C-alpha positions as a LaTeX table, in Angstrom:
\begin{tabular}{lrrr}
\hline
Residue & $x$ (\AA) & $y$ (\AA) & $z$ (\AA) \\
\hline
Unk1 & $-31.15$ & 56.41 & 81.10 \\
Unk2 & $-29.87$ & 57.68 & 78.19 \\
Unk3 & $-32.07$ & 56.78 & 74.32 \\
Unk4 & $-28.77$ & 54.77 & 73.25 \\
Unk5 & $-28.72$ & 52.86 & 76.90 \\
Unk6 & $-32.43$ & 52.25 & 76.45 \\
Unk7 & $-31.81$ & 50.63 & 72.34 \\
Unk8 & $-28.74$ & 48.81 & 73.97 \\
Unk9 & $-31.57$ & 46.98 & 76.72 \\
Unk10 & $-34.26$ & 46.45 & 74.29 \\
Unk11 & $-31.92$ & 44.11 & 72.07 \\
Unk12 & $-30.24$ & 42.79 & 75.09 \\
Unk13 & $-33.90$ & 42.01 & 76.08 \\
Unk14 & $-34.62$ & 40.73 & 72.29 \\
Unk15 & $-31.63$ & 38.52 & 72.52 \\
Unk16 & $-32.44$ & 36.76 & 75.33 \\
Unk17 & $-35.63$ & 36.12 & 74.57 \\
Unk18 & $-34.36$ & 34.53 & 71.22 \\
Unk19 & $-32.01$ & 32.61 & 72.79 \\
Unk20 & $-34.60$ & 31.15 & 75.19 \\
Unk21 & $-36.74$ & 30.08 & 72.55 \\
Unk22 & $-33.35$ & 28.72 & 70.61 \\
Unk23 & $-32.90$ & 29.46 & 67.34 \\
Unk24 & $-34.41$ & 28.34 & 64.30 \\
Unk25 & $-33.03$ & 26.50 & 61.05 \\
Unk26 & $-33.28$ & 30.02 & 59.52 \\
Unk27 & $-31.68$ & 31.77 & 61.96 \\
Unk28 & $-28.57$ & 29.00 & 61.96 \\
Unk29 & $-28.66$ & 28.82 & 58.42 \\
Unk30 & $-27.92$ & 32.92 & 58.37 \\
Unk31 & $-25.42$ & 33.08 & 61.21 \\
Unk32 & $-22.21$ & 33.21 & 60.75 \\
Unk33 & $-19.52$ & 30.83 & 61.20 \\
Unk34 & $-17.30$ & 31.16 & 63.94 \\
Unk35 & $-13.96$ & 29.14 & 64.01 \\
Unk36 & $-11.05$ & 29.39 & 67.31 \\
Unk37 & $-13.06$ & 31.04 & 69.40 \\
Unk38 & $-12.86$ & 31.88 & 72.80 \\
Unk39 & $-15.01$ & 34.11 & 75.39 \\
Unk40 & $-13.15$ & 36.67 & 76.48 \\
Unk41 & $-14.41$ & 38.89 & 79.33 \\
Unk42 & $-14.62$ & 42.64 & 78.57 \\
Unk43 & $-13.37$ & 45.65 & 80.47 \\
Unk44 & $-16.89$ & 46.33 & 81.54 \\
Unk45 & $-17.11$ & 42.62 & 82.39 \\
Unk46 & $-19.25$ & 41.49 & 79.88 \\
Unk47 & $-18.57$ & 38.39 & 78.04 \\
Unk48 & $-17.61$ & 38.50 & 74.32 \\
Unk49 & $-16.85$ & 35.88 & 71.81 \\
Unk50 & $-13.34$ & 36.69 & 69.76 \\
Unk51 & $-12.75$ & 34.21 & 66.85 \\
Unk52 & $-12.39$ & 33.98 & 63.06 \\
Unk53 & $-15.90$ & 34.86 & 61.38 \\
Unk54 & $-17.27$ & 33.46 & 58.40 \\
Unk55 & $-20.13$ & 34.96 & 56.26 \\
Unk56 & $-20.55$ & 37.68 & 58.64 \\
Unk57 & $-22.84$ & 40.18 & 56.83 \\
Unk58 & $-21.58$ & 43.18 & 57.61 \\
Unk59 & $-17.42$ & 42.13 & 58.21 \\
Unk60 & $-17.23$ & 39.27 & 55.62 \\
Unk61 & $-14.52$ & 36.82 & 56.58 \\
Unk62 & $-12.10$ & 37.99 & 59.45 \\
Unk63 & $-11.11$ & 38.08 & 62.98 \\
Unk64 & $-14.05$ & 39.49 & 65.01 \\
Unk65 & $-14.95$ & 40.53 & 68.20 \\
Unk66 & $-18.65$ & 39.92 & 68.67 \\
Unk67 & $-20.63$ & 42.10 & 70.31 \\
Unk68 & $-22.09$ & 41.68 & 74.17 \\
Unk69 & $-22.47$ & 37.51 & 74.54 \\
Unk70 & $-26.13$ & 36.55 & 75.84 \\
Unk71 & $-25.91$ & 32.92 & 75.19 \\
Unk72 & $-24.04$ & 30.18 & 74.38 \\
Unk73 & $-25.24$ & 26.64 & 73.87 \\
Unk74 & $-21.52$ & 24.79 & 72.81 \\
Unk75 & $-23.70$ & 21.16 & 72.53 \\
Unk76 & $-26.11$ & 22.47 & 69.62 \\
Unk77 & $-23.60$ & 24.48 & 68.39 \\
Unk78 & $-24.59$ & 28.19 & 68.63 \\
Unk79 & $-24.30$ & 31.61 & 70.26 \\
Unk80 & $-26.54$ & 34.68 & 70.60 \\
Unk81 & $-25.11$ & 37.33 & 71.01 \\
Unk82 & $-26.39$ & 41.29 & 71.49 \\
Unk83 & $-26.95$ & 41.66 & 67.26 \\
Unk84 & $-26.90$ & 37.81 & 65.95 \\
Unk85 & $-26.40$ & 34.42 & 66.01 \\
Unk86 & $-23.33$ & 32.54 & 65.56 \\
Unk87 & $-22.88$ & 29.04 & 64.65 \\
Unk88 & $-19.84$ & 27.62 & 66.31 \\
Unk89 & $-17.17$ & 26.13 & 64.70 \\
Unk90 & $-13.86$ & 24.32 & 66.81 \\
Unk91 & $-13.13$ & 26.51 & 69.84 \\
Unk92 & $-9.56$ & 27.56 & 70.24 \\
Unk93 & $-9.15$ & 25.72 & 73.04 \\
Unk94 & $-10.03$ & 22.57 & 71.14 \\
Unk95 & $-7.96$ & 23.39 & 68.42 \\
Unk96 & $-5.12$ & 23.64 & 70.58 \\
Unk97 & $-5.63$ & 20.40 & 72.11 \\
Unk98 & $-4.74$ & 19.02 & 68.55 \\
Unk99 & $-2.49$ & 21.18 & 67.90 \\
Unk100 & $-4.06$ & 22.68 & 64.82 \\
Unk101 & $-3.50$ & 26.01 & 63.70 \\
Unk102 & $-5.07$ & 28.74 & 65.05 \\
Unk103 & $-5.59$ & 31.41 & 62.06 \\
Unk104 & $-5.22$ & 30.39 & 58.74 \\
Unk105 & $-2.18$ & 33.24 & 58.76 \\
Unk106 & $-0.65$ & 31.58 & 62.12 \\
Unk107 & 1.51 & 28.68 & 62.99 \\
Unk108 & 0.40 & 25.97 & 65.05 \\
Unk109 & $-0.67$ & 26.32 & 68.60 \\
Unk110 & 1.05 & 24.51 & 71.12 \\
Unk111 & $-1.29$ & 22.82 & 74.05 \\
Unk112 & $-2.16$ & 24.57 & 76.57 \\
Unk113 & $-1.22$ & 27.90 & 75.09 \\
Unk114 & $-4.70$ & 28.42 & 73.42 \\
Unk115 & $-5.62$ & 31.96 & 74.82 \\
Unk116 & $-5.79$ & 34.97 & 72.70 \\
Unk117 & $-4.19$ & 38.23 & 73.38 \\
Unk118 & $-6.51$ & 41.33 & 73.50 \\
Unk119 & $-5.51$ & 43.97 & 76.05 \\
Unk120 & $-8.04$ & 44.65 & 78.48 \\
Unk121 & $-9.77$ & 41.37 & 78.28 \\
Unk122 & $-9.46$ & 38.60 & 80.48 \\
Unk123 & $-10.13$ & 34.73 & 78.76 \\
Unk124 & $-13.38$ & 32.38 & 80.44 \\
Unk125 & $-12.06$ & 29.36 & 80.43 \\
Unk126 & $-14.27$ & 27.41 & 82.99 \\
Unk127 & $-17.52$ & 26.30 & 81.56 \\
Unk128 & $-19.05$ & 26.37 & 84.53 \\
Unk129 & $-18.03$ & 30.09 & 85.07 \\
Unk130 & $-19.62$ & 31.35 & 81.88 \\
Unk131 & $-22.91$ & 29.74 & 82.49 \\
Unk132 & $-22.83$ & 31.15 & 86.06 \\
Unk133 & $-22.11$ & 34.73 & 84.41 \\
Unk134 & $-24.56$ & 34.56 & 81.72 \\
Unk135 & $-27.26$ & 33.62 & 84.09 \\
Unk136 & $-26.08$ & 36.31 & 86.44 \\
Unk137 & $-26.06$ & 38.80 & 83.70 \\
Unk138 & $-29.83$ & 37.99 & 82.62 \\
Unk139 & $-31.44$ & 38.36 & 85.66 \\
Unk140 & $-29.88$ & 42.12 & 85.93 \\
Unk141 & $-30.95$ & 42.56 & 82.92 \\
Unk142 & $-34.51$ & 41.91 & 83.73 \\
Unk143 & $-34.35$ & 43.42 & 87.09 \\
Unk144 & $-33.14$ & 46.63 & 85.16 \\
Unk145 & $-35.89$ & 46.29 & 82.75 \\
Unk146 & $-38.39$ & 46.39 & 85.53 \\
Unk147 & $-37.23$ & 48.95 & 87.38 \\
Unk148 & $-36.80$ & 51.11 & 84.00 \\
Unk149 & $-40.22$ & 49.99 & 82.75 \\
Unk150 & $-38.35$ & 49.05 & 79.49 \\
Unk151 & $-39.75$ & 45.78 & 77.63 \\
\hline
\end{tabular}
């Protein structure tokens, strides 16, 4: 395992721990804002959140792709993802069902057409799905851990 592969577990493994502890006021309170989001899955199937960021601190205000998604709690209102937290704002998928726009630069968005296009990437749509891949996703990463010795 390559240095980089072993940085890119131990904040995978960071992350998840965070986001099984849930975040605090702070960390909400310093994520940023993201507005018409959707998971998308990557080409190396990992899940990824792809929205309209606000307050990011390193891309300001603008369409983002996050890095690798670790967790997602839609109720409370957050994701954790491999660098950060995100608070979430309207998903795109319930800003199409009210047919609001969907960038502040777009028109409206009719129902039912509330997937973004980004080549490669595939939309998660079903809830149930994500939380199955997440979980799925976890336990390889601590398997991997263990077998690597990495913590």
């Amino acid at each position: 395992m390559t240095n980089q592969e072993q940085h890119i577990m131990r904040l995978a493994l960071r992350a998840l721990a965070a986001a099984e502890a849930g975040p605090t006021p702070t960390d909400l309170a310093d994520a940023p804002l993201i507005e018409l989001w959707q998971v998308l899955l990557n080409p190396r199937g990992a899940p990824v959140l792809y929205g309209y960021a606000s307050g990011h601190p390193n891309l300001g205000t603008q369409t983002v792709r996050t890095s690798w998604l670790i967790a997602i709690d839609r109720d409370a209102g957050w994701a954790r993802t491999l660098n950060r937290y995100y608070r979430l704002g309207r998903s795109l998928e319930e800003a199409a069902r009210h047919g609001v726009n969907r960038d502040p630069a777009q028109a409206e968005v009719a129902p039912g057409t509330y997937n973004y296009e980004y080549p490669g990437y595939t939309p998660i749509t079903d809830h149930a799905v994500l939380r199955e891949l997440l979980a799925v996703h976890a336990a390889q990463l601590r398997t991997l851990a263990t077998d690597t010795g990495i913590s």
